[in-house]
mmCIF file of C-alpha atoms in Angstrom:
data_model
loop_
_atom_site.group_PDB
_atom_site.id
_atom_site.type_symbol
_atom_site.label_atom_id
_atom_site.label_comp_id
_atom_site.label_asym_id
_atom_site.label_seq_id
_atom_site.Cartn_x
_atom_site.Cartn_y
_atom_site.Cartn_z
ATOM 1 C CA MET A 1 -26.701 13.414 3.741
ATOM 2 C CA ILE A 2 -23.222 11.915 4.124
ATOM 3 C CA ASP A 3 -23.425 8.288 5.244
ATOM 4 C CA PHE A 4 -20.469 6.912 7.207
ATOM 5 C CA GLU A 5 -22.079 3.503 7.778
ATOM 6 C CA ILE A 6 -19.704 0.719 6.716
ATOM 7 C CA PRO A 7 -21.263 -1.433 3.947
ATOM 8 C CA ALA A 8 -22.141 -4.951 5.116
ATOM 9 C CA PRO A 9 -19.614 -6.751 2.827
ATOM 10 C CA ILE A 10 -16.798 -4.593 4.207
ATOM 11 C CA LYS A 11 -17.962 -5.081 7.785
ATOM 12 C CA ARG A 12 -17.819 -8.863 7.352
ATOM 13 C CA GLN A 13 -14.321 -8.668 5.920
ATOM 14 C CA VAL A 14 -13.076 -6.477 8.751
ATOM 15 C CA GLN A 15 -14.564 -8.794 11.375
ATOM 16 C CA PHE A 16 -12.839 -11.783 9.825
ATOM 17 C CA ILE A 17 -9.490 -10.022 9.470
ATOM 18 C CA THR A 18 -9.657 -8.750 13.056
ATOM 19 C CA MET A 19 -10.007 -12.349 14.220
ATOM 20 C CA LEU A 20 -7.151 -13.329 11.905
ATOM 21 C CA GLY A 21 -4.968 -10.552 13.325
ATOM 22 C CA GLU A 22 -5.595 -11.555 16.929
ATOM 23 C CA GLN A 23 -5.333 -15.323 16.537
ATOM 24 C CA VAL A 24 -2.861 -15.779 13.689
ATOM 25 C CA MET A 25 -0.794 -12.672 12.936
ATOM 26 C CA ARG A 26 0.131 -11.233 16.310
ATOM 27 C CA PRO A 27 1.202 -14.543 17.892
ATOM 28 C CA VAL A 28 3.920 -14.955 15.213
ATOM 29 C CA ALA A 29 4.680 -11.264 14.550
ATOM 30 C CA ARG A 30 7.703 -11.156 16.851
ATOM 31 C CA TYR A 31 9.173 -14.361 15.417
ATOM 32 C CA TYR A 32 9.120 -13.143 11.825
ATOM 33 C CA ASP A 33 10.379 -9.730 12.851
ATOM 34 C CA GLU A 34 13.437 -11.448 14.347
ATOM 35 C CA HIS A 35 13.811 -13.940 11.447
ATOM 36 C CA GLU A 36 13.739 -11.467 8.589
ATOM 37 C CA THR A 37 14.954 -13.785 5.836
ATOM 38 C CA GLU A 38 12.429 -16.516 6.642
ATOM 39 C CA ARG A 39 9.241 -16.322 4.590
ATOM 40 C CA PRO A 40 6.065 -16.765 6.708
ATOM 41 C CA TRP A 41 4.665 -19.722 4.826
ATOM 42 C CA ASP A 42 2.566 -20.893 7.767
ATOM 43 C CA TYR A 43 0.652 -17.596 7.657
ATOM 44 C CA ILE A 44 0.532 -17.565 3.834
ATOM 45 C CA ASN A 45 -0.740 -21.141 3.535
ATOM 46 C CA LEU A 46 -3.341 -20.488 6.210
ATOM 47 C CA ILE A 47 -4.769 -17.319 4.693
ATOM 48 C CA TRP A 48 -4.639 -18.333 1.016
ATOM 49 C CA PRO A 49 -7.599 -20.794 1.084
ATOM 50 C CA THR A 50 -9.643 -18.142 2.871
ATOM 51 C CA ILE A 51 -8.794 -15.557 0.211
ATOM 52 C CA ARG A 52 -9.918 -17.982 -2.489
ATOM 53 C CA GLU A 53 -13.142 -18.803 -0.652
ATOM 54 C CA ARG A 54 -13.946 -15.098 -0.319
ATOM 55 C CA GLY A 55 -13.624 -14.377 -4.022
ATOM 56 C CA GLY A 56 -9.898 -14.685 -4.560
ATOM 57 C CA ARG A 57 -9.410 -10.997 -5.221
ATOM 58 C CA SER A 58 -9.933 -9.807 -1.676
ATOM 59 C CA PHE A 59 -6.616 -7.990 -1.783
ATOM 60 C CA SER A 60 -7.024 -6.537 -5.273
ATOM 61 C CA VAL A 61 -9.722 -4.080 -6.309
ATOM 62 C CA ASP A 62 -12.871 -5.337 -7.990
ATOM 63 C CA ASP A 63 -13.124 -5.604 -11.771
ATOM 64 C CA GLY A 64 -15.021 -2.358 -12.239
ATOM 65 C CA LYS A 65 -18.192 -4.097 -13.477
ATOM 66 C CA GLU A 66 -21.483 -2.656 -12.308
ATOM 67 C CA GLN A 67 -22.517 -4.084 -8.952
ATOM 68 C CA THR A 68 -26.184 -4.574 -8.010
ATOM 69 C CA ASP A 69 -28.090 -5.139 -4.789
ATOM 70 C CA LYS A 70 -30.581 -7.963 -4.098
ATOM 71 C CA GLU A 71 -33.252 -6.059 -5.993
ATOM 72 C CA GLY A 72 -31.044 -5.651 -9.041
ATOM 73 C CA LYS A 73 -30.508 -1.940 -8.517
ATOM 74 C CA PRO A 74 -27.053 -0.462 -9.279
ATOM 75 C CA ARG A 75 -24.878 0.264 -6.266
ATOM 76 C CA PRO A 76 -21.657 2.266 -6.035
ATOM 77 C CA ARG A 77 -18.368 0.538 -6.641
ATOM 78 C CA ILE A 78 -16.610 -0.109 -3.318
ATOM 79 C CA GLY A 79 -13.397 -1.701 -4.556
ATOM 80 C CA TYR A 80 -10.955 0.796 -3.089
ATOM 81 C CA LEU A 81 -13.125 1.465 -0.047
ATOM 82 C CA MET A 82 -13.125 -2.279 0.625
ATOM 83 C CA LEU A 83 -9.389 -2.489 0.029
ATOM 84 C CA ALA A 84 -8.657 0.397 2.399
ATOM 85 C CA HIS A 85 -10.560 -1.302 5.214
ATOM 86 C CA VAL A 86 -8.892 -4.647 4.478
ATOM 87 C CA VAL A 87 -5.404 -3.115 4.427
ATOM 88 C CA GLU A 88 -6.064 -1.157 7.637
ATOM 89 C CA ALA A 89 -7.296 -4.264 9.460
ATOM 90 C CA LEU A 90 -4.417 -6.429 8.237
ATOM 91 C CA SER A 91 -1.895 -3.786 9.299
ATOM 92 C CA TRP A 92 -3.626 -3.620 12.674
ATOM 93 C CA GLY A 93 -2.787 -7.314 12.924
ATOM 94 C CA ASP A 94 0.804 -6.916 11.705
ATOM 95 C CA ALA A 95 2.101 -4.644 8.951
ATOM 96 C CA GLY A 96 5.015 -6.891 7.997
ATOM 97 C CA LEU A 97 2.823 -9.962 7.587
ATOM 98 C CA TYR A 98 0.198 -7.921 5.759
ATOM 99 C CA LEU A 99 2.796 -7.119 3.103
ATOM 100 C CA CYS A 100 3.349 -10.877 2.663
ATOM 101 C CA THR A 101 -0.341 -11.530 2.021
ATOM 102 C CA PRO A 102 -0.964 -13.106 -1.409
ATOM 103 C CA GLY A 103 -2.799 -10.852 -3.835
ATOM 104 C CA GLY A 104 -2.466 -8.014 -6.283
ATOM 105 C CA ALA A 105 -1.146 -5.435 -3.795
ATOM 106 C CA LEU A 106 0.581 -2.421 -5.412
ATOM 107 C CA GLY A 107 1.163 -4.279 -8.667
ATOM 108 C CA GLY A 108 -2.535 -5.077 -8.919
ATOM 109 C CA ALA A 109 -3.423 -1.477 -8.153
ATOM 110 C CA ALA A 110 -1.105 -0.349 -10.972
ATOM 111 C CA VAL A 111 -2.875 -2.677 -13.394
ATOM 112 C CA ASP A 112 -6.258 -1.411 -12.235
ATOM 113 C CA ALA A 113 -5.200 2.218 -12.581
ATOM 114 C CA THR A 114 -3.497 2.055 -15.991
ATOM 115 C CA GLY A 115 -4.527 -1.164 -17.746
ATOM 116 C CA THR A 116 -7.226 -1.784 -20.331
ATOM 117 C CA PRO A 117 -10.341 -3.802 -19.365
ATOM 118 C CA GLU A 118 -8.842 -6.823 -21.128
ATOM 119 C CA GLN A 119 -5.578 -6.463 -19.237
ATOM 120 C CA LYS A 120 -7.356 -6.144 -15.905
ATOM 121 C CA GLU A 121 -9.193 -9.373 -16.636
ATOM 122 C CA ARG A 122 -6.040 -11.151 -17.816
ATOM 123 C CA PHE A 123 -3.696 -10.105 -15.028
ATOM 124 C CA LEU A 124 -5.997 -9.782 -12.006
ATOM 125 C CA LYS A 125 -8.248 -12.809 -12.415
ATOM 126 C CA ARG A 126 -5.345 -15.141 -11.583
ATOM 127 C CA PHE A 127 -5.308 -14.072 -7.922
ATOM 128 C CA GLY A 128 -8.295 -16.309 -7.222
ATOM 129 C CA GLU A 129 -6.821 -19.389 -8.872
ATOM 130 C CA GLY A 130 -4.262 -22.067 -8.052
ATOM 131 C CA GLU A 131 -1.411 -21.449 -5.644
ATOM 132 C CA PRO A 132 -0.618 -18.224 -3.719
ATOM 133 C CA LYS A 133 0.795 -15.482 -5.896
ATOM 134 C CA TRP A 134 1.891 -11.863 -5.552
ATOM 135 C CA ALA A 135 2.288 -8.699 -7.599
ATOM 136 C CA ALA A 136 4.720 -5.834 -6.946
ATOM 137 C CA MET A 137 5.442 -2.427 -8.453
ATOM 138 C CA ALA A 138 8.989 -1.367 -9.376
ATOM 139 C CA MET A 139 9.591 2.356 -9.741
ATOM 140 C CA THR A 140 12.571 3.553 -7.634
ATOM 141 C CA GLU A 141 16.091 3.348 -9.110
ATOM 142 C CA PRO A 142 19.573 3.730 -7.538
ATOM 143 C CA HIS A 143 20.096 7.234 -8.939
ATOM 144 C CA CYS A 144 16.575 8.579 -8.311
ATOM 145 C CA GLY A 145 14.139 8.200 -5.457
ATOM 146 C CA SER A 146 11.230 10.619 -5.329
ATOM 147 C CA ASP A 147 11.982 12.065 -8.778
ATOM 148 C CA THR A 148 10.198 9.342 -10.714
ATOM 149 C CA ALA A 149 10.522 11.300 -13.952
ATOM 150 C CA ALA A 150 14.280 10.629 -13.864
ATOM 151 C CA ILE A 151 14.035 6.853 -14.335
ATOM 152 C CA ARG A 152 16.524 5.306 -16.753
ATOM 153 C CA THR A 153 15.201 1.777 -17.145
ATOM 154 C CA THR A 154 14.426 1.375 -20.834
ATOM 155 C CA ALA A 155 11.971 -0.656 -22.868
ATOM 156 C CA ARG A 156 12.553 -1.053 -26.605
ATOM 157 C CA LEU A 157 10.694 -3.036 -29.222
ATOM 158 C CA SER A 158 12.276 -6.154 -30.663
ATOM 159 C CA GLU A 159 13.095 -6.122 -34.371
ATOM 160 C CA ASP A 160 9.954 -8.078 -35.260
ATOM 161 C CA GLY A 161 7.785 -5.869 -33.014
ATOM 162 C CA THR A 162 6.421 -8.771 -30.961
ATOM 163 C CA GLU A 163 8.297 -8.146 -27.703
ATOM 164 C CA TRP A 164 9.533 -5.423 -25.381
ATOM 165 C CA ILE A 165 13.124 -5.685 -24.166
ATOM 166 C CA LEU A 166 13.749 -4.179 -20.716
ATOM 167 C CA ASN A 167 17.104 -3.078 -19.312
ATOM 168 C CA GLY A 168 17.773 -1.354 -16.000
ATOM 169 C CA GLU A 169 17.722 -1.731 -12.228
ATOM 170 C CA LYS A 170 14.994 -1.145 -9.652
ATOM 171 C CA ILE A 171 15.494 -0.950 -5.890
ATOM 172 C CA PHE A 172 13.316 -1.015 -2.763
ATOM 173 C CA VAL A 173 10.644 -3.140 -4.460
ATOM 174 C CA THR A 174 8.182 -4.132 -1.735
ATOM 175 C CA GLY A 175 7.378 -7.827 -2.101
ATOM 176 C CA GLY A 176 9.735 -8.012 -5.067
ATOM 177 C CA LEU A 177 11.117 -11.455 -4.257
ATOM 178 C CA MET A 178 7.711 -13.098 -3.905
ATOM 179 C CA ALA A 179 6.343 -11.377 -7.021
ATOM 180 C CA ALA A 180 9.385 -12.141 -9.194
ATOM 181 C CA LYS A 181 9.870 -15.743 -8.094
ATOM 182 C CA GLU A 182 6.513 -17.294 -7.281
ATOM 183 C CA SER A 183 4.329 -18.995 -9.906
ATOM 184 C CA ARG A 184 2.159 -16.648 -11.983
ATOM 185 C CA GLY A 185 3.024 -13.561 -9.989
ATOM 186 C CA PHE A 186 4.290 -10.437 -11.720
ATOM 187 C CA VAL A 187 6.113 -7.147 -11.292
ATOM 188 C CA VAL A 188 4.808 -3.911 -12.831
ATOM 189 C CA VAL A 189 7.947 -2.128 -14.059
ATOM 190 C CA TRP A 190 8.023 1.538 -15.005
ATOM 191 C CA ALA A 191 10.384 2.200 -17.897
ATOM 192 C CA THR A 192 10.869 4.722 -20.676
ATOM 193 C CA VAL A 193 10.172 3.778 -24.268
ATOM 194 C CA ASP A 194 11.660 7.030 -25.554
ATOM 195 C CA PRO A 195 14.134 8.940 -23.341
ATOM 196 C CA SER A 196 13.972 11.932 -25.687
ATOM 197 C CA ALA A 197 10.248 12.293 -24.979
ATOM 198 C CA GLY A 198 10.849 12.994 -21.289
ATOM 199 C CA ARG A 199 7.995 12.235 -18.942
ATOM 200 C CA ALA A 200 5.684 11.371 -21.842
ATOM 201 C CA GLY A 201 7.865 8.333 -22.563
ATOM 202 C CA MET A 202 7.189 6.619 -19.215
ATOM 203 C CA LYS A 203 5.152 3.420 -19.495
ATOM 204 C CA PRO A 204 4.258 0.518 -17.159
ATOM 205 C CA PHE A 205 5.046 -3.087 -18.148
ATOM 206 C CA VAL A 206 3.957 -6.377 -16.618
ATOM 207 C CA VAL A 207 6.889 -8.773 -16.214
ATOM 208 C CA GLU A 208 5.758 -12.269 -15.264
ATOM 209 C CA ALA A 209 7.498 -14.191 -12.472
ATOM 210 C CA GLY A 210 10.390 -16.278 -13.705
ATOM 211 C CA THR A 211 10.874 -14.305 -16.929
ATOM 212 C CA PRO A 212 14.479 -14.751 -18.157
ATOM 213 C CA GLY A 213 16.475 -11.561 -17.715
ATOM 214 C CA MET A 214 14.697 -10.506 -14.482
ATOM 215 C CA THR A 215 16.941 -11.213 -11.486
ATOM 216 C CA VAL A 216 16.511 -10.424 -7.789
ATOM 217 C CA THR A 217 19.999 -9.290 -6.771
ATOM 218 C CA LYS A 218 19.533 -8.140 -3.164
ATOM 219 C CA LEU A 219 17.177 -8.257 -0.197
ATOM 220 C CA GLU A 220 17.271 -5.289 2.167
ATOM 221 C CA HIS A 221 17.911 -5.591 5.914
ATOM 222 C CA LYS A 222 15.353 -3.188 7.362
ATOM 223 C CA HIS A 223 14.359 -1.159 10.421
ATOM 224 C CA GLY A 224 10.702 -2.257 10.258
ATOM 225 C CA ILE A 225 8.175 -4.375 8.281
ATOM 226 C CA ARG A 226 10.874 -7.036 8.470
ATOM 227 C CA ALA A 227 8.608 -10.003 7.729
ATOM 228 C CA SER A 228 8.157 -8.716 4.177
ATOM 229 C CA ASP A 229 10.872 -8.719 1.546
ATOM 230 C CA THR A 230 12.198 -5.539 -0.052
ATOM 231 C CA ALA A 231 14.216 -6.345 -3.142
ATOM 232 C CA ALA A 232 16.550 -4.958 -5.766
ATOM 233 C CA ILE A 233 15.770 -6.299 -9.248
ATOM 234 C CA VAL A 234 17.949 -6.099 -12.374
ATOM 235 C CA PHE A 235 16.535 -6.379 -15.895
ATOM 236 C CA ASN A 236 19.075 -7.537 -18.469
ATOM 237 C CA ASP A 237 17.606 -7.909 -21.972
ATOM 238 C CA CYS A 238 14.406 -9.073 -20.307
ATOM 239 C CA ARG A 239 11.904 -9.945 -23.046
ATOM 240 C CA ILE A 240 8.150 -9.712 -22.459
ATOM 241 C CA PRO A 241 5.176 -9.967 -24.861
ATOM 242 C CA TYR A 242 4.142 -6.815 -26.681
ATOM 243 C CA ASP A 243 0.692 -6.891 -25.016
ATOM 244 C CA ASN A 244 2.267 -6.645 -21.552
ATOM 245 C CA ILE A 245 2.549 -2.879 -21.806
ATOM 246 C CA LEU A 246 -0.294 -1.426 -19.741
ATOM 247 C CA GLY A 247 -2.473 0.999 -21.645
ATOM 248 C CA SER A 248 -1.406 2.568 -24.922
ATOM 249 C CA PRO A 249 2.204 2.337 -26.175
ATOM 250 C CA GLU A 250 1.804 5.580 -28.120
ATOM 251 C CA VAL A 251 4.227 8.394 -27.274
ATOM 252 C CA VAL A 252 3.616 11.918 -28.526
ATOM 253 C CA LYS A 253 6.818 13.976 -28.408
ATOM 254 C CA GLY A 254 6.268 17.436 -27.046
ATOM 255 C CA ASP A 255 3.164 16.193 -25.253
ATOM 256 C CA THR A 256 2.634 18.875 -22.638
ATOM 257 C CA GLU A 257 0.152 16.647 -20.813
ATOM 258 C CA HIS A 258 2.893 14.080 -20.064
ATOM 259 C CA LYS A 259 0.443 11.200 -20.450
ATOM 260 C CA GLY A 260 3.035 8.548 -19.598
ATOM 261 C CA PHE A 261 4.032 10.320 -16.417
ATOM 262 C CA LYS A 262 0.391 10.904 -15.572
ATOM 263 C CA GLY A 263 -0.128 7.156 -15.750
ATOM 264 C CA ALA A 264 2.452 6.772 -12.999
ATOM 265 C CA MET A 265 0.804 9.479 -10.952
ATOM 266 C CA LYS A 266 -2.612 7.865 -11.454
ATOM 267 C CA THR A 267 -1.164 4.692 -9.979
ATOM 268 C CA PHE A 268 0.070 6.628 -6.951
ATOM 269 C CA ASP A 269 -3.347 8.247 -6.610
ATOM 270 C CA ALA A 270 -4.700 4.712 -6.194
ATOM 271 C CA THR A 271 -1.977 3.334 -3.926
ATOM 272 C CA ARG A 272 -1.180 6.250 -1.609
ATOM 273 C CA PRO A 273 -4.528 6.072 0.216
ATOM 274 C CA LEU A 274 -3.895 2.355 0.756
ATOM 275 C CA VAL A 275 -0.456 3.036 2.217
ATOM 276 C CA ALA A 276 -2.149 5.628 4.415
ATOM 277 C CA ALA A 277 -4.693 3.000 5.501
ATOM 278 C CA SER A 278 -1.846 0.672 6.444
ATOM 279 C CA ALA A 279 -0.212 3.423 8.505
ATOM 280 C CA LEU A 280 -3.453 4.050 10.353
ATOM 281 C CA GLY A 281 -3.856 0.350 11.067
ATOM 282 C CA ILE A 282 -0.528 0.464 12.915
ATOM 283 C CA ALA A 283 -1.591 3.661 14.671
ATOM 284 C CA ARG A 284 -4.878 2.100 15.772
ATOM 285 C CA ALA A 285 -3.089 -0.963 17.123
ATOM 286 C CA SER A 286 -0.732 1.257 19.121
ATOM 287 C CA LEU A 287 -3.534 3.471 20.403
ATOM 288 C CA GLU A 288 -5.903 0.670 21.412
ATOM 289 C CA PHE A 289 -3.222 -1.390 23.121
ATOM 290 C CA THR A 290 -1.866 1.586 25.066
ATOM 291 C CA ALA A 291 -5.308 2.723 26.212
ATOM 292 C CA ALA A 292 -6.218 -0.802 27.350
ATOM 293 C CA TYR A 293 -2.856 -1.346 29.037
ATOM 294 C CA LEU A 294 -3.124 1.894 31.005
ATOM 295 C CA LYS A 295 -6.785 1.291 31.860
ATOM 296 C CA GLU A 296 -5.827 -1.990 33.526
ATOM 297 C CA ARG A 297 -3.484 0.053 35.700
ATOM 298 C CA GLY A 298 -6.074 2.569 36.741
ATOM 299 C CA VAL A 299 -5.623 5.223 34.029
ATOM 300 C CA LYS A 300 -9.017 5.903 32.482
ATOM 301 C CA VAL A 301 -9.711 8.664 29.955
ATOM 302 C CA ARG A 302 -12.425 11.029 31.162
ATOM 303 C CA TYR A 303 -14.105 12.374 28.022
ATOM 304 C CA GLY A 304 -16.080 15.575 28.459
ATOM 305 C CA VAL A 305 -13.832 16.860 31.217
ATOM 306 C CA ALA A 306 -12.116 20.207 30.646
ATOM 307 C CA PRO A 307 -8.503 19.715 29.473
ATOM 308 C CA HIS A 308 -7.045 21.586 32.442
ATOM 309 C CA LEU A 309 -8.738 19.077 34.755
ATOM 310 C CA GLN A 310 -7.391 16.041 32.892
ATOM 311 C CA THR A 311 -4.058 14.394 33.506
ATOM 312 C CA ALA A 312 -1.259 14.715 30.954
ATOM 313 C CA VAL A 313 -1.738 11.062 30.011
ATOM 314 C CA GLU A 314 -5.449 11.583 29.366
ATOM 315 C CA ARG A 315 -4.726 14.555 27.129
ATOM 316 C CA ASP A 316 -2.109 12.544 25.233
ATOM 317 C CA LEU A 317 -4.497 9.646 24.609
ATOM 318 C CA ILE A 318 -7.274 11.962 23.446
ATOM 319 C CA HIS A 319 -4.912 13.791 21.104
ATOM 320 C CA MET A 320 -3.676 10.453 19.698
ATOM 321 C CA GLU A 321 -7.262 9.395 19.039
ATOM 322 C CA MET A 322 -8.137 12.737 17.459
ATOM 323 C CA GLN A 323 -5.178 12.560 15.078
ATOM 324 C CA HIS A 324 -6.024 8.989 14.115
ATOM 325 C CA ARG A 325 -9.638 9.863 13.302
ATOM 326 C CA ALA A 326 -8.594 12.861 11.214
ATOM 327 C CA GLY A 327 -6.240 10.701 9.174
ATOM 328 C CA TRP A 328 -8.862 8.017 8.607
ATOM 329 C CA LEU A 329 -11.412 10.527 7.319
ATOM 330 C CA LEU A 330 -8.894 11.690 4.716
ATOM 331 C CA VAL A 331 -8.364 8.079 3.609
ATOM 332 C CA LEU A 332 -12.109 7.517 3.270
ATOM 333 C CA LYS A 333 -12.476 10.624 1.126
ATOM 334 C CA ALA A 334 -9.579 9.632 -1.143
ATOM 335 C CA VAL A 335 -10.761 6.061 -1.784
ATOM 336 C CA THR A 336 -14.414 7.047 -2.157
ATOM 337 C CA LYS A 337 -13.473 9.493 -4.915
ATOM 338 C CA MET A 338 -11.342 6.776 -6.530
ATOM 339 C CA ASP A 339 -14.290 4.375 -6.576
ATOM 340 C CA ALA A 340 -16.501 7.106 -8.038
ATOM 341 C CA GLY A 341 -14.026 7.640 -10.875
ATOM 342 C CA GLU A 342 -13.274 11.176 -9.732
ATOM 343 C CA GLU A 343 -9.917 12.976 -9.622
ATOM 344 C CA ASN A 344 -8.372 12.319 -6.190
ATOM 345 C CA ALA A 345 -4.707 13.355 -6.498
ATOM 346 C CA LEU A 346 -5.015 16.067 -3.859
ATOM 347 C CA GLU A 347 -6.899 13.851 -1.426
ATOM 348 C CA ALA A 348 -4.506 10.925 -1.983
ATOM 349 C CA SER A 349 -1.467 13.021 -1.116
ATOM 350 C CA MET A 350 -3.222 14.639 1.844
ATOM 351 C CA ALA A 351 -4.127 11.217 3.215
ATOM 352 C CA LYS A 352 -0.584 9.947 2.722
ATOM 353 C CA VAL A 353 0.980 12.950 4.484
ATOM 354 C CA LYS A 354 -1.413 12.896 7.420
ATOM 355 C CA ALA A 355 -1.325 9.137 7.929
ATOM 356 C CA GLY A 356 2.476 9.045 7.867
ATOM 357 C CA GLN A 357 2.576 11.732 10.533
ATOM 358 C CA VAL A 358 -0.111 10.066 12.633
ATOM 359 C CA ALA A 359 1.445 6.601 12.566
ATOM 360 C CA THR A 360 4.835 7.966 13.603
ATOM 361 C CA TYR A 361 3.421 10.212 16.325
ATOM 362 C CA VAL A 362 0.946 7.722 17.814
ATOM 363 C CA SER A 363 3.332 4.754 17.863
ATOM 364 C CA GLN A 364 6.159 6.818 19.388
ATOM 365 C CA LYS A 365 3.804 8.295 21.971
ATOM 366 C CA ALA A 366 2.618 4.773 22.823
ATOM 367 C CA VAL A 367 6.185 3.691 23.565
ATOM 368 C CA GLU A 368 6.681 6.828 25.637
ATOM 369 C CA LEU A 369 3.523 6.334 27.707
ATOM 370 C CA LEU A 370 4.352 2.702 28.446
ATOM 371 C CA GLY A 371 7.873 3.574 29.548
ATOM 372 C CA PRO A 372 10.508 0.802 29.827
ATOM 373 C CA GLU A 373 7.971 -1.919 28.963
ATOM 374 C CA GLY A 374 6.977 -0.048 25.827
ATOM 375 C CA TYR A 375 10.604 0.212 24.769
ATOM 376 C CA SER A 376 11.384 -3.429 25.540
ATOM 377 C CA CYS A 377 10.625 -6.404 23.304
ATOM 378 C CA LYS A 378 8.197 -7.751 25.876
ATOM 379 C CA LEU A 379 5.387 -5.965 24.036
ATOM 380 C CA LEU A 380 4.779 -5.413 20.317
ATOM 381 C CA VAL A 381 4.564 -1.647 20.775
ATOM 382 C CA GLU A 382 8.233 -0.991 19.959
ATOM 383 C CA LYS A 383 7.830 -3.092 16.811
ATOM 384 C CA TRP A 384 4.809 -1.054 15.749
ATOM 385 C CA MET A 385 6.892 2.085 16.191
ATOM 386 C CA ARG A 386 9.533 0.660 13.827
ATOM 387 C CA ASP A 387 6.933 -0.562 11.344
ATOM 388 C CA ALA A 388 5.197 2.826 11.323
ATOM 389 C CA ARG A 389 8.230 4.812 10.185
ATOM 390 C CA ILE A 390 8.241 3.493 6.618
ATOM 391 C CA ASN A 391 4.810 4.967 5.942
ATOM 392 C CA ASP A 392 6.217 8.479 5.757
ATOM 393 C CA ILE A 393 8.842 7.323 3.240
ATOM 394 C CA TYR A 394 7.618 4.861 0.607
ATOM 395 C CA GLU A 395 5.016 5.607 -2.080
ATOM 396 C CA GLY A 396 6.241 9.197 -2.066
ATOM 397 C CA THR A 397 7.889 10.771 0.967
ATOM 398 C CA GLY A 398 6.028 13.139 3.238
ATOM 399 C CA GLN A 399 8.021 16.029 1.783
ATOM 400 C CA ILE A 400 7.133 15.143 -1.806
ATOM 401 C CA ASN A 401 3.448 14.749 -0.993
ATOM 402 C CA ARG A 402 3.447 18.105 0.808
ATOM 403 C CA LEU A 403 4.791 19.642 -2.398
ATOM 404 C CA ILE A 404 2.012 17.977 -4.384
ATOM 405 C CA VAL A 405 -0.620 19.330 -1.998
ATOM 406 C CA ALA A 406 0.883 22.830 -2.109
ATOM 407 C CA ARG A 407 1.083 22.862 -5.908
ATOM 408 C CA ARG A 408 -2.525 21.810 -6.303
ATOM 409 C CA LEU A 409 -3.857 24.220 -3.701
ATOM 410 C CA LEU A 410 -1.842 27.178 -4.982
ATOM 411 C CA GLY A 411 -1.997 26.351 -8.686
ATOM 412 C CA TYR A 412 1.770 26.050 -9.210
ATOM 413 C CA THR A 413 3.574 23.654 -11.538
ATOM 414 C CA SER A 414 6.463 21.436 -10.451
ATOM 415 C CA ARG A 415 8.805 23.849 -12.205
ATOM 416 C CA GLU A 416 7.449 26.818 -10.241
ATOM 417 C CA LEU A 417 7.370 25.190 -6.797
ATOM 418 C CA ARG A 418 10.109 22.751 -5.814
#
């Protein structure tokens, strides 16, 4: 039998984060939306001790070691399931502030997806120690967006073979400033070690914060998620230790499996469900607020009543709720398969597509149903609508993920179906 009961550790986390969202995040959400260049250190300094008290790696996946219950019996890994619930609840509080939360984030997920056990221990353990720190993932470049196989950033070995030397530029790096500047943070950079090898030459590298040759050159002025930074980063003869390449450095020319490229896609398989969870957190905030706001004004949803007997507003609210639940079930399936060590590329892209659609639809419908007040800055609803839009764009656009779903369902290659 399928069990949808939330595990007790996750339930406790969600309860805590819900309180955090109501009492800490939402009261300052408008301020940091309007002061985009100001880092929310009051929020960061408040949440960091709590993260450390709760294991330090609350916003990175677990270490993959076997977990046991009180009786010593093995229990399923719930790292990504936990992370999906945490991300959803934080985004329910405020998506922009969530992206400022110290922790491994997308960079940590990249390490977990592609690193060796030793590398996971070395790079992820730090998130429970010392001062707040962040990790980011740098993939997109000025000349290529969704076509990740076209990256030009290079990584070559130094003459003595002890270092990698990175050169290139990355743009739209979520949390890039915090990860590149703050103590002991890092950026996972995707670069090619052999351009002639094509996709097989793609490899991920960990570049520690403050490494000479890594420079944040620009911060984007954005439509939504304005509390978080989105950076452009240039790498100019940036030297990192040889062991900072995640996984194997081996490149096999003519490798039809494109193992390097598959490493990138494995990372997206891990992160896309989490982006989907964030989108659905925004959608849930919009849906719950709108339903409560209208209920106070005498609009109550009558479940179990035939649609033709319901008002248009009732039908809208029910449809919003239905879409949200459908999206969340796809997220749960994607992260559960990830925790089980099963292939989840199809489910990850499905979740990402659906959640991006749902967040956009639900938040826009919320503004519509609330009329002038929904559109004004009096309420946070218009902000949620702006925050929601990015979820159909980053970590693979909706169009790209639809292509991935179609290829996998129909059995086509990327060359056959574009």
